XYZ file of C-alpha atoms in Angstrom:
780
model
C 21.834 94.467 117.261
C 25.238 95.854 116.894
C 26.337 97.472 113.755
C 28.874 94.868 113.196
C 26.286 92.165 113.380
C 24.042 94.081 111.029
C 26.885 94.553 108.633
C 27.783 90.852 108.843
C 24.171 89.846 108.318
C 23.850 92.236 105.364
C 27.087 90.793 103.887
C 25.706 87.291 104.296
C 22.483 88.359 102.610
C 24.360 90.025 99.760
C 26.488 86.905 99.249
C 23.394 84.726 99.284
C 21.716 87.045 96.764
C 24.767 86.903 94.551
C 24.852 83.118 94.703
C 21.146 83.023 93.908
C 21.717 85.404 91.051
C 24.504 83.256 89.689
C 22.316 80.184 90.016
C 19.432 81.834 88.200
C 21.746 83.134 85.525
C 23.120 79.608 85.044
C 19.597 78.239 84.864
C 18.629 80.974 82.454
C 21.692 80.223 80.327
C 20.844 76.510 80.290
C 17.262 77.329 79.358
C 18.446 79.618 76.590
C 20.783 76.910 75.365
C 17.985 74.338 75.369
C 15.587 76.750 73.710
C 18.136 77.475 70.984
C 18.690 73.804 70.386
C 14.955 73.195 70.160
C 14.586 76.169 67.867
C 17.273 74.770 65.590
C 15.592 71.333 65.547
C 12.254 72.940 64.815
C 13.818 74.970 62.078
C 15.345 71.849 60.546
C 12.014 70.091 60.741
C 10.314 72.998 59.077
C 12.894 72.942 56.308
C 12.486 69.193 55.860
C 8.726 69.484 55.902
C 8.856 72.243 53.353
C 11.099 70.014 51.191
C 8.654 67.151 51.498
C 5.800 69.461 50.653
C 7.667 70.603 47.593
C 8.319 66.916 46.619
C 4.640 66.083 47.093
C 3.657 69.070 45.057
C 6.110 67.997 42.360
C 4.792 64.393 42.467
C 1.220 65.609 42.295
C 2.114 67.718 39.334
C 3.842 64.750 37.678
C 0.881 62.489 38.392
C -1.470 65.091 37.025
C 0.679 65.348 33.926
C 0.893 61.566 33.468
C -2.819 61.196 34.113
C -3.503 63.799 31.500
C -1.240 61.975 29.047
C -2.839 58.637 29.933
C -6.301 60.049 29.443
C -5.238 61.414 26.115
C -3.809 58.003 25.130
C -6.979 56.239 26.272
C -9.029 58.655 24.246
C -6.796 58.050 21.221
C -6.929 54.252 21.748
C -10.694 54.315 22.136
C -11.026 56.508 19.088
C -8.753 54.262 17.058
C -10.441 51.080 18.335
C -13.863 52.369 17.527
C -12.635 53.671 14.214
C -11.310 50.168 13.467
C -14.581 48.610 14.541
C -16.434 51.059 12.336
C -14.281 50.276 9.316
C -14.693 46.465 9.420
C -17.368 45.019 7.200
C -18.846 42.818 9.930
C -21.275 43.969 12.607
C -20.082 44.612 16.159
C -22.228 45.543 19.178
C -22.138 45.644 23.021
C -25.085 44.796 25.250
C -25.360 45.140 29.018
C -26.548 42.454 31.405
C -30.185 43.535 30.823
C -29.849 43.072 27.084
C -29.738 46.744 26.171
C -27.414 47.981 23.497
C -24.451 49.971 24.785
C -22.846 50.649 21.424
C -22.785 49.259 17.878
C -20.813 49.973 14.724
C -22.245 51.150 11.436
C -22.161 47.672 9.873
C -24.394 46.354 12.660
C -26.849 49.259 12.508
C -26.914 49.408 8.693
C -29.171 46.360 8.628
C -31.784 48.510 10.376
C -31.170 51.577 8.202
C -34.142 53.970 8.359
C -35.244 52.775 11.790
C -34.177 55.552 14.187
C -35.333 53.530 17.163
C -32.514 51.053 16.633
C -29.710 52.833 18.448
C -27.819 52.487 21.764
C -30.316 51.952 24.563
C -32.653 49.637 22.570
C -33.253 46.155 23.995
C -32.427 42.913 22.215
C -36.107 41.890 22.284
C -37.046 45.074 20.415
C -34.333 44.389 17.821
C -35.873 40.938 17.165
C -39.306 42.554 16.904
C -38.118 45.061 14.284
C -36.294 42.301 12.361
C -39.489 40.297 11.812
C -42.035 43.101 11.533
C -39.969 45.010 8.974
C -39.116 41.826 7.020
C -35.385 42.282 7.500
C -34.707 38.532 7.890
C -35.783 35.595 5.772
C -37.339 33.180 8.250
C -38.759 30.873 5.597
C -41.911 29.008 6.606
C -41.350 29.611 10.332
C -43.802 31.892 12.154
C -42.332 35.265 13.291
C -43.206 34.601 16.932
C -41.588 31.171 16.832
C -38.449 32.575 15.198
C -38.170 35.329 17.846
C -38.665 32.765 20.594
C -35.856 30.588 19.227
C -33.518 33.578 18.963
C -34.366 34.739 22.478
C -33.832 31.266 23.935
C -30.424 31.196 22.303
C -29.600 34.709 23.654
C -30.501 33.758 27.213
C -28.714 30.410 27.219
C -25.311 30.019 28.847
C -23.813 28.436 25.725
C -24.692 30.737 22.840
C -23.907 28.596 19.810
C -23.155 30.391 16.511
C -26.266 30.968 14.424
C -26.702 31.731 10.740
C -29.558 33.948 9.546
C -30.406 35.024 6.042
C -31.343 38.631 5.304
C -33.971 39.777 2.841
C -31.159 40.868 0.500
C -29.841 37.309 0.239
C -26.823 37.925 2.460
C -25.961 35.271 5.019
C -25.010 36.512 8.508
C -23.341 34.374 11.162
C -24.087 35.560 14.714
C -21.388 34.887 17.318
C -22.228 36.107 20.826
C -20.032 35.918 23.909
C -21.331 36.647 27.421
C -18.856 38.056 29.991
C -18.680 37.420 33.747
C -20.723 40.523 34.528
C -23.466 39.571 32.106
C -22.424 41.938 29.323
C -22.599 40.490 25.817
C -20.308 41.113 22.855
C -22.113 40.319 19.591
C -20.456 39.754 16.216
C -22.444 39.622 12.987
C -20.148 38.114 10.326
C -21.088 38.412 6.672
C -20.413 34.886 5.314
C -22.216 35.375 2.025
C -19.082 34.743 -0.059
C -18.237 31.661 2.001
C -21.738 30.245 1.579
C -21.642 30.882 -2.148
C -18.147 29.340 -2.357
C -19.360 26.250 -0.487
C -22.282 26.015 -2.883
C -19.847 26.193 -5.801
C -17.700 23.549 -4.122
C -20.723 21.299 -3.709
C -21.614 21.817 -7.354
C -17.992 21.147 -8.339
C -17.943 18.027 -6.150
C -21.131 16.743 -7.775
C -19.660 17.438 -11.194
C -16.365 15.770 -10.236
C -18.208 12.724 -8.907
C -20.253 12.612 -12.077
C -17.059 12.943 -14.123
C -15.424 10.188 -12.062
C -18.424 7.941 -12.628
C -18.268 8.789 -16.309
C -14.533 8.025 -16.327
C -15.079 4.710 -14.576
C -17.874 3.888 -16.984
C -15.685 4.957 -19.886
C -12.783 2.820 -18.684
C -15.066 -0.151 -18.133
C -16.628 0.225 -21.566
C -13.300 0.858 -23.262
C -11.800 -2.109 -21.466
C -14.655 -4.237 -22.724
C -14.557 -2.836 -26.246
C -10.771 -3.245 -26.519
C -10.606 -6.684 -24.934
C -13.307 -8.067 -27.204
C -11.365 -7.557 -30.482
C -8.084 -8.283 -28.683
C -9.489 -11.690 -27.838
C -9.724 -12.288 -31.564
C -6.270 -10.851 -32.299
C -4.376 -12.686 -29.567
C -6.412 -15.861 -29.855
C -6.072 -16.103 -33.618
C -2.358 -15.295 -33.442
C -1.907 -18.054 -30.888
C -3.852 -20.499 -33.046
C -1.891 -19.406 -36.124
C 1.361 -20.269 -34.379
C 0.121 -23.844 -33.934
C -0.194 -24.284 -37.697
C 2.547 -25.149 -40.179
C 4.361 -21.862 -40.744
C 7.719 -21.025 -42.189
C 10.183 -19.048 -40.092
C 9.100 -15.640 -41.370
C 5.381 -16.376 -40.906
C 5.995 -17.711 -37.400
C 7.844 -14.488 -36.602
C 4.878 -12.419 -37.819
C 2.388 -14.471 -35.775
C 4.562 -14.267 -32.658
C 4.930 -10.519 -33.106
C 1.149 -10.095 -33.383
C 0.593 -12.155 -30.227
C 3.323 -10.379 -28.245
C 2.116 -6.947 -29.367
C -1.448 -7.793 -28.387
C -0.386 -8.997 -24.968
C 1.776 -5.871 -24.537
C -1.298 -3.761 -25.285
C -3.239 -5.689 -22.655
C -0.497 -4.953 -20.124
C -0.876 -1.229 -20.879
C -4.655 -1.474 -20.508
C -4.276 -3.254 -17.175
C -1.799 -0.622 -15.938
C -4.187 2.194 -16.814
C -7.117 0.390 -15.173
C -5.124 -0.405 -12.041
C -3.893 3.165 -11.727
C -7.415 4.480 -12.204
C -8.755 2.134 -9.523
C -6.030 3.103 -7.068
C -6.536 6.836 -7.665
C -10.291 6.439 -7.179
C -9.599 4.462 -3.958
C -11.633 1.604 -5.378
C -8.928 -1.036 -5.183
C -9.494 -3.488 -2.333
C -6.901 -6.017 -1.173
C -8.086 -9.626 -0.843
C -5.893 -11.529 1.633
C -5.548 -15.286 1.183
C -3.065 -18.028 1.961
C -0.322 -18.236 -0.663
C 3.120 -19.735 -1.141
C 5.602 -16.871 -1.547
C 8.478 -19.059 -2.713
C 6.320 -20.747 -5.317
C 5.048 -17.358 -6.469
C 8.627 -16.142 -6.954
C 9.629 -19.238 -8.889
C 6.614 -18.895 -11.185
C 7.536 -15.276 -11.919
C 11.156 -16.242 -12.548
C 10.062 -19.004 -14.943
C 8.129 -16.393 -16.942
C 11.177 -14.102 -17.037
C 13.718 -16.808 -17.866
C 13.289 -16.808 -21.683
C 13.942 -13.070 -21.957
C 16.831 -13.298 -19.505
C 18.436 -16.144 -21.494
C 18.054 -14.156 -24.710
C 19.954 -11.282 -23.048
C 22.608 -13.612 -21.649
C 21.872 -12.828 -18.002
C 20.946 -15.091 -15.111
C 18.108 -14.714 -12.583
C 19.119 -15.786 -9.078
C 16.927 -16.334 -6.025
C 18.269 -16.123 -2.482
C 15.354 -17.222 -0.291
C 16.330 -17.550 3.365
C 16.561 -21.285 3.960
C 14.467 -21.264 7.134
C 12.067 -18.444 6.260
C 8.331 -19.340 6.270
C 6.829 -19.457 2.814
C 3.089 -19.881 3.508
C 1.792 -16.387 4.220
C -1.512 -14.525 4.221
C -1.819 -11.579 1.855
C -3.065 -10.421 -1.523
C -1.040 -12.784 -3.670
C -2.203 -11.232 -6.933
C -1.083 -7.730 -5.974
C 2.222 -8.944 -4.496
C 2.814 -10.894 -7.692
C 2.073 -7.721 -9.660
C 4.695 -5.757 -7.684
C 7.277 -8.541 -7.944
C 6.659 -9.009 -11.661
C 7.136 -5.288 -12.167
C 10.377 -5.064 -10.184
C 11.891 -8.253 -11.610
C 10.728 -7.416 -15.132
C 12.322 -3.963 -14.920
C 15.545 -5.469 -13.610
C 15.701 -7.912 -16.515
C 14.772 -5.230 -19.046
C 17.487 -2.818 -17.946
C 20.256 -5.409 -17.439
C 22.309 -6.196 -20.502
C 24.933 -8.342 -18.755
C 25.511 -9.898 -15.370
C 22.614 -11.072 -13.253
C 19.385 -10.222 -11.451
C 19.259 -11.361 -7.825
C 16.054 -11.609 -5.796
C 16.872 -11.654 -2.082
C 14.162 -12.614 0.458
C 14.734 -12.163 4.188
C 12.479 -11.610 7.144
C 12.035 -11.466 10.897
C 9.191 -13.082 12.803
C 7.747 -10.538 15.216
C 6.305 -11.144 18.683
C 2.730 -11.269 17.373
C 3.667 -14.049 14.950
C 3.615 -11.846 11.850
C 6.517 -11.895 9.428
C 8.329 -8.622 8.686
C 9.286 -9.424 5.112
C 11.926 -7.668 3.007
C 12.309 -8.485 -0.684
C 15.074 -6.861 -2.708
C 15.668 -7.107 -6.447
C 19.302 -6.366 -7.288
C 20.613 -6.051 -10.822
C 23.845 -5.209 -12.621
C 22.096 -3.054 -15.202
C 22.394 0.512 -16.414
C 21.573 2.071 -13.049
C 19.796 5.351 -12.357
C 21.320 8.842 -11.955
C 21.160 10.105 -8.371
C 18.765 12.919 -9.299
C 16.324 10.476 -10.938
C 16.039 7.843 -8.168
C 12.836 9.270 -6.667
C 11.681 10.371 -10.119
C 11.124 6.783 -11.261
C 8.239 6.304 -8.800
C 6.249 9.115 -10.425
C 3.390 8.607 -12.831
C 4.412 8.110 -16.477
C 8.044 8.751 -15.505
C 11.080 7.000 -16.901
C 14.783 7.764 -16.974
C 14.479 10.263 -19.768
C 17.793 10.300 -21.569
C 19.138 9.208 -24.895
C 20.346 5.782 -23.853
C 16.995 4.816 -22.384
C 14.736 5.608 -25.317
C 15.033 2.091 -26.607
C 13.223 0.737 -23.532
C 9.461 0.566 -23.813
C 6.864 0.952 -21.082
C 4.018 3.123 -19.825
C 5.948 4.532 -16.887
C 3.114 3.463 -14.578
C 4.539 0.215 -13.237
C 6.627 1.615 -10.387
C 3.972 4.197 -9.500
C 1.388 1.414 -9.212
C 3.825 -0.758 -7.239
C 4.477 2.060 -4.788
C 0.762 2.661 -4.240
C 0.084 -1.075 -3.816
C 2.831 -1.439 -1.204
C 1.488 1.591 0.647
C -1.981 0.006 0.594
C -0.345 -2.948 2.383
C 1.104 -0.535 4.992
C 4.577 -1.238 3.663
C 7.382 0.810 2.189
C 9.256 0.629 -1.099
C 12.629 2.118 -1.949
C 15.348 2.302 -4.561
C 19.120 2.478 -4.332
C 21.115 2.876 -7.505
C 24.414 3.944 -8.959
C 24.519 4.978 -12.573
C 26.291 2.389 -14.698
C 26.573 -0.153 -11.857
C 23.047 -1.389 -11.265
C 20.090 -0.824 -8.991
C 18.388 -2.314 -5.951
C 14.608 -2.035 -5.685
C 13.160 -3.352 -2.459
C 10.034 -3.318 -0.369
C 9.080 -4.314 3.157
C 5.656 -5.526 4.272
C 4.343 -7.280 7.348
C 2.247 -10.381 6.623
C 0.672 -13.005 8.890
C 2.266 -16.431 8.684
C -0.253 -19.067 7.613
C 1.663 -21.827 9.311
C 4.016 -21.083 12.183
C 6.603 -23.743 11.323
C 9.842 -22.915 9.603
C 11.588 -25.354 7.284
C 13.766 -27.596 9.457
C 15.683 -29.968 7.192
C 17.388 -32.873 8.902
C 21.134 -33.253 8.657
C 22.489 -35.799 6.204
C 24.606 -37.572 8.770
C 28.259 -37.862 9.743
C 29.321 -39.416 6.425
C 28.079 -36.371 4.452
C 30.305 -33.549 5.687
C 32.073 -31.837 2.803
C 30.421 -30.258 -0.212
C 31.796 -28.599 -3.311
C 29.848 -25.845 -5.097
C 30.932 -25.238 -8.694
C 29.474 -22.196 -10.437
C 31.136 -19.449 -12.523
C 28.589 -16.934 -11.189
C 29.969 -15.633 -7.882
C 26.582 -14.485 -6.585
C 24.955 -17.866 -7.224
C 27.943 -19.645 -5.730
C 27.674 -17.639 -2.524
C 23.960 -18.397 -2.227
C 24.512 -22.151 -2.524
C 27.491 -22.054 -0.172
C 25.430 -20.347 2.507
C 22.442 -22.675 2.081
C 24.540 -25.838 2.291
C 26.470 -24.405 5.247
C 23.181 -23.876 7.056
C 22.518 -27.588 6.590
C 25.682 -28.404 8.517
C 28.017 -29.061 5.587
C 31.560 -27.793 5.172
C 31.397 -26.031 1.807
C 34.043 -24.899 -0.653
C 33.265 -22.845 -3.759
C 34.907 -23.161 -7.158
C 34.481 -21.076 -10.285
C 35.533 -23.713 -12.875
C 35.334 -27.442 -13.408
C 39.126 -27.780 -13.463
C 39.412 -26.111 -10.061
C 36.623 -28.327 -8.699
C 38.306 -31.492 -9.953
C 41.495 -30.493 -8.162
C 39.686 -29.971 -4.844
C 37.554 -33.111 -5.315
C 40.686 -35.274 -5.328
C 41.362 -34.077 -1.767
C 38.096 -35.698 -0.691
C 34.498 -34.512 -1.000
C 31.088 -36.019 -0.146
C 28.872 -33.952 -2.468
C 29.313 -31.857 -5.604
C 26.746 -29.283 -6.724
C 27.774 -28.013 -10.150
C 26.381 -25.645 -12.753
C 25.492 -27.185 -16.098
C 26.963 -24.583 -18.437
C 30.563 -23.675 -17.605
C 33.443 -22.672 -19.857
C 36.127 -25.289 -20.411
C 34.397 -28.075 -18.504
C 30.642 -28.162 -17.947
C 28.877 -29.945 -15.116
C 28.405 -33.255 -16.945
C 32.013 -33.292 -18.066
C 33.067 -32.661 -14.472
C 30.975 -35.628 -13.310
C 32.548 -37.842 -15.995
C 36.067 -36.692 -15.089
C 35.398 -37.429 -11.424
C 34.176 -40.932 -12.276
C 37.225 -41.596 -14.447
C 39.540 -40.646 -11.558
C 37.705 -42.994 -9.191
C 35.764 -40.319 -7.279
C 32.288 -41.583 -6.390
C 30.910 -38.434 -4.691
C 27.307 -37.786 -5.804
C 26.931 -34.944 -8.325
C 23.877 -32.668 -8.581
C 23.671 -30.576 -11.734
C 21.952 -27.171 -11.789
C 20.677 -26.099 -15.196
C 18.792 -23.039 -16.401
C 16.682 -25.180 -18.738
C 16.481 -28.483 -16.827
C 16.540 -30.370 -20.156
C 19.530 -32.606 -19.414
C 18.638 -36.194 -20.420
C 20.161 -39.634 -20.581
C 21.654 -38.740 -23.956
C 24.163 -36.469 -22.240
C 27.640 -38.023 -22.497
C 28.158 -38.064 -18.734
C 24.511 -38.403 -17.727
C 25.065 -41.765 -16.057
C 27.441 -40.164 -13.521
C 24.921 -37.535 -12.337
C 22.545 -38.127 -9.444
C 19.958 -35.443 -10.308
C 19.401 -32.360 -12.431
C 17.618 -29.347 -10.894
C 16.380 -26.269 -12.645
C 17.798 -22.913 -11.546
C 16.870 -21.143 -9.396
C 16.316 -24.203 -7.225
C 13.230 -24.270 -4.978
C 14.070 -25.219 -1.422
C 11.863 -28.305 -1.534
C 13.547 -29.458 -4.735
C 16.957 -28.991 -3.128
C 15.865 -30.891 -0.029
C 14.388 -33.622 -2.221
C 17.609 -34.068 -4.160
C 19.687 -34.121 -0.986
C 17.205 -36.404 0.711
C 17.507 -38.828 -2.204
C 21.225 -39.151 -1.379
C 20.468 -40.399 2.140
C 20.893 -44.176 2.666
C 17.857 -46.230 3.610
C 17.033 -45.683 7.265
C 18.576 -42.199 7.429
C 16.195 -39.337 8.214
C 15.353 -37.486 5.007
C 15.056 -33.730 4.680
C 11.721 -32.289 5.723
C 11.430 -29.069 3.742
C 8.175 -27.978 5.316
C 9.490 -28.437 8.836
C 6.404 -30.442 9.862
C 6.169 -33.788 11.528
C 3.594 -36.361 10.579
C 0.949 -35.073 8.207
C 2.216 -33.294 5.125
C 5.788 -34.609 5.459
C 7.473 -35.347 2.161
C 9.111 -38.765 1.795
C 12.103 -39.386 -0.456
C 13.541 -42.599 -1.794
C 16.949 -43.926 -0.860
C 20.333 -43.191 -2.421
C 20.428 -43.879 -6.139
C 23.129 -46.032 -7.594
C 26.042 -44.219 -9.139
C 25.333 -45.647 -12.584
C 21.645 -44.651 -12.681
C 21.154 -40.902 -12.958
C 18.053 -39.132 -11.743
C 16.726 -36.471 -14.110
C 14.118 -34.181 -12.670
C 11.100 -32.717 -14.401
C 8.615 -30.127 -13.114
C 5.611 -31.632 -11.378
C 2.970 -30.881 -8.760
C 3.238 -32.658 -5.405
C 0.289 -32.178 -3.096
C 0.958 -31.530 0.567
C -1.443 -30.279 3.158
C -1.099 -26.609 2.228
C -1.948 -27.269 -1.442
C 0.090 -27.943 -4.581
C 3.746 -26.996 -4.287
C 6.397 -27.171 -7.011
C 8.446 -30.338 -6.710
C 10.169 -32.677 -9.167
C 9.325 -36.049 -10.560
C 12.284 -38.349 -10.794
C 12.922 -40.910 -13.490
C 15.763 -43.366 -13.783
C 16.744 -44.099 -17.336
C 13.555 -44.998 -19.188
C 11.874 -46.305 -16.056
C 9.327 -44.389 -14.053
C 10.578 -43.900 -10.538
C 8.302 -44.741 -7.599
C 7.491 -41.084 -6.901
C 6.709 -40.201 -10.508
C 3.107 -39.609 -11.514
C 2.844 -41.041 -15.027
C 0.883 -38.978 -17.509
C -2.609 -40.441 -17.965
C -3.037 -42.193 -21.237
C -6.007 -41.818 -23.587
C -8.711 -44.327 -22.704
C -9.182 -47.091 -25.190
C -12.304 -47.407 -27.312
C -13.548 -50.267 -25.148
C -13.177 -48.215 -22.004
C -14.510 -44.971 -23.506
C -17.627 -43.372 -22.058
C -20.794 -43.657 -24.170
C -20.867 -39.971 -25.150
C -18.819 -36.815 -25.458
C -19.083 -33.870 -23.072
C -21.631 -31.325 -24.276
C -20.373 -27.726 -24.167
C -22.596 -24.695 -24.819
C -20.981 -21.318 -25.516
C -23.033 -18.115 -25.644
C -21.131 -15.469 -27.660
C -22.562 -12.742 -29.897
C -19.266 -11.807 -31.587
C -18.597 -13.909 -34.686
C -14.810 -13.543 -34.435
C -14.838 -14.660 -30.824
C -16.983 -17.680 -31.740
C -14.416 -18.612 -34.361
C -11.545 -18.182 -31.877
C -13.330 -20.267 -29.267
C -14.130 -23.045 -31.697
C -10.506 -23.200 -32.850
C -9.214 -23.221 -29.268
C -11.499 -26.140 -28.363
C -11.239 -28.126 -31.593
C -8.570 -30.444 -30.147
C -10.850 -31.526 -27.300
C -13.133 -34.515 -27.524
C -16.326 -32.521 -26.928
C -19.602 -31.624 -28.629
C -19.692 -27.829 -28.952
C -22.699 -25.652 -29.768
C -22.978 -21.849 -29.897
C -25.734 -19.404 -28.926
C -25.616 -15.871 -30.308
C -27.502 -14.176 -27.448
C -28.909 -14.839 -24.008
C -32.367 -15.899 -25.184
C -30.900 -18.457 -27.551
C -28.601 -19.670 -24.759
C -31.595 -20.393 -22.499
C -33.394 -22.205 -25.308
C -30.367 -24.311 -26.231
C -29.738 -25.090 -22.579
C -33.145 -26.787 -22.453
C -32.706 -28.634 -25.758
C -28.960 -29.404 -25.749
C -28.660 -30.293 -22.027
C -24.995 -29.181 -21.779
C -22.484 -30.322 -19.162
C -20.936 -26.842 -18.978
C -21.900 -23.394 -20.287
C -19.504 -20.627 -21.293
C -21.473 -17.380 -21.017
C -20.531 -14.026 -22.511
C -21.886 -11.182 -20.370
C -22.599 -8.390 -22.864
C -25.027 -9.755 -25.467
C -28.116 -8.436 -27.296
C -31.663 -9.531 -26.524
C -30.660 -10.870 -23.087
C -27.275 -10.438 -21.423
C -25.306 -13.228 -19.777
C -26.382 -12.429 -16.235
C -30.085 -12.485 -17.126
C -29.609 -15.706 -19.080
C -27.852 -17.295 -16.123
C -30.681 -16.301 -13.770
C -33.159 -17.851 -16.207
C -31.156 -21.084 -16.335
C -30.874 -21.237 -12.554
C -34.628 -20.749 -12.314
C -35.155 -23.680 -14.680
C -32.845 -25.811 -12.521
C -34.807 -25.135 -9.331
C -36.286 -28.303 -7.931
C -34.410 -30.564 -10.363
C -31.277 -31.027 -8.242
C -29.181 -30.171 -11.310
C -26.525 -27.447 -11.334
C -24.621 -26.994 -14.585
C -21.351 -25.047 -14.197
C -21.637 -21.683 -15.953
C -18.374 -19.872 -16.687
C -18.341 -16.175 -17.529
C -16.112 -15.229 -20.442
C -16.144 -11.479 -20.566
C -14.122 -8.408 -21.392
C -15.310 -6.659 -18.212
C -12.244 -6.328 -16.014
C -12.981 -3.472 -13.617
C -13.051 -3.866 -9.841
C -16.367 -5.298 -8.713
C -17.223 -6.817 -12.099
C -16.366 -10.319 -10.924
C -18.456 -10.038 -7.733
C -21.428 -8.669 -9.671
C -21.163 -11.362 -12.347
C -20.738 -14.255 -9.915
C -23.636 -12.923 -7.834
C -25.903 -13.566 -10.829
C -25.377 -17.319 -10.374
C -22.279 -17.967 -12.470
C -19.646 -20.309 -11.040
C -16.389 -19.072 -12.564
C -14.966 -16.001 -14.251
C -12.587 -15.817 -17.238
C -11.338 -12.503 -18.628
C -10.769 -11.936 -22.323
C -8.507 -12.547 -24.134
C -9.232 -16.162 -23.332
C -6.492 -18.731 -22.830
C -6.810 -22.210 -24.283
C -5.396 -23.837 -21.161
C -7.906 -22.067 -18.902
C -10.821 -23.162 -21.100
C -9.603 -26.764 -21.145
C -9.150 -26.734 -17.391
C -12.716 -25.561 -16.785
C -14.100 -28.200 -19.140
C -12.061 -30.957 -17.482
C -13.228 -29.853 -14.025
C -16.859 -30.035 -15.172
C -16.617 -33.587 -16.578
C -19.524 -35.582 -15.128
C -19.441 -39.296 -14.506
C -20.319 -41.521 -17.455
C -18.908 -39.323 -20.243
C -15.654 -39.432 -22.141
C -12.769 -37.347 -20.883
C -12.341 -34.214 -23.022
C -8.524 -34.554 -23.258
C -7.074 -36.375 -26.271
C -3.617 -37.085 -27.646
C -4.181 -34.250 -30.018
C -4.836 -31.808 -27.236
C -2.033 -33.042 -25.091
């Protein structure tokens, strides 16, 4: 090979080596670059890892610190909890699922003081064994084994009911155990010694209170009897004294004695009623009664006092409201008498208005609201609720002249609440008061009064009354009957309107300037023939009145609805449908006679008209001196020829001499043969010898009381077919006395002080056939 070729080949080799070197250097540079990058990444990772390690170390340190703090807090909480458990007076213990004690406080272990074996680790069975063997519990007559078996059965049951054990020291311990889900048991031993002793004291106090209540009831019953017995003599003799010839001063004394005695009886009844209500011994006795009649009877009793004070008692009884209801009439009458009596007592001028409204509910019961409004002295706003308290009155200077026990409204409130009703009062001092109550009562008869219309020729009516409240009541009632009504306050104003044409005039009797009769006369003189009905507080207008012949009828105020319907029905011509106040068709419908002539007045008098629901207040009518067809003439005394062959024989058993004298004086006007027995034994003997037609029997008598005597008489009557009425006359007036007395075989019950009318009524009811009637002219 030539040198040139060798040189060229060597140059090519050197160039190739240089290129290879450059390539390797580039590769080495790239590798170094990659290695540096990886080294940097690894370095960063190491730094990050070291940071994380430091964070973990910090977190571990924090956790260790918090755990240490938590452990310290748990130890403090456990120490405090156990310290609290140790300080409580009641026992506290833990048991595991096998019944072994885990822990117990000192109060629990103190029962077993001196027994070192009773500590954590002991079983419940061993605890029971120590309790009986060491005499720690008082198990009474029960055998130790039986007691332990009962306690163990309770421990193992799912429902561990509380259990009371008595320790030897007399302490009572109540065991309350609660089993957890894992079977562990928490046991509480509560010391209820003080509670047991307190309950024993309560039981003793209750027994003493019941004994005291029985003693109080007995005391009230005895005091009622002891007071009523002499009061029978006081009131009875005063009443008899008033029937004798007395001068004005003597009559005043006798009346005062009678009124004072009756006032004392009212106080006694209030105290007895309040005592019965407080002792929850008062029982309501529902019966069918006529509410409207009840109200009118109460108003009639209040009228004399109201007239003396110059005030008027008004009744606004919804014209179509049912009146036959079912309820305790006696207690409702007591509430109404109290409210109306208070209204009259505290009203010096104006009027007292009784308003009766109601709504018939879906079940047929009547939701009744009765309000008593007056124009009296009123009650201060801060005393309105005060008046319903016991023995409370409006205690200020102006009211000290009013008497009363302060129990009436309290009793009324309790009675209304017994009826599931409510009672309230609204008042403004100096302007009057409104006392009202609401009760729900069943309706005895589901028919409302539905009076028929008078007809097309009776369209316009004139109401004349100076009392605005009464005028509004009459206007509304007549408007409900389909009449166009105008009200007038004076007779002169009425006469002016009557000239314009009127079909009926209802006028008050006593009016200033021109009274009702003078108005009727003036109308007749001017040729007006519209019928005139006079309303009078006394209903004593007679034919001697100067204008009596121009008046169609006279009604007593307040006018019962039936009396109003009767008077209006009497104005209907023959053939026109009369008013039907009861709203019934057929049976029980009241019939009225045709229109009276203008020259023959009808004067009404109180009477009893029987309809199917019982006696209701209506009016007899008389024309001049004649007895009208619907008047029941008073029975005359039978003549000697028609007289029965003998008198009625009346036996009265009474040990009190004063009461025998009172009774004899009360019955002296009757045509009877009266004999007395001074005790029960004598009453039985005289019954056999005297053969009485009726026996009045005192209950409390020596030798033999009235109930025993009655049983003896009834035993004598057995098999004879004879039953003589025996009437109790007693001073016992507590709840249950009447049932107990009547259960002994007596037929009727009269409470002392006795009333002459009640005695005469019982004797008349007992009149057998073939004897003379006990009533005489003298008694009538």
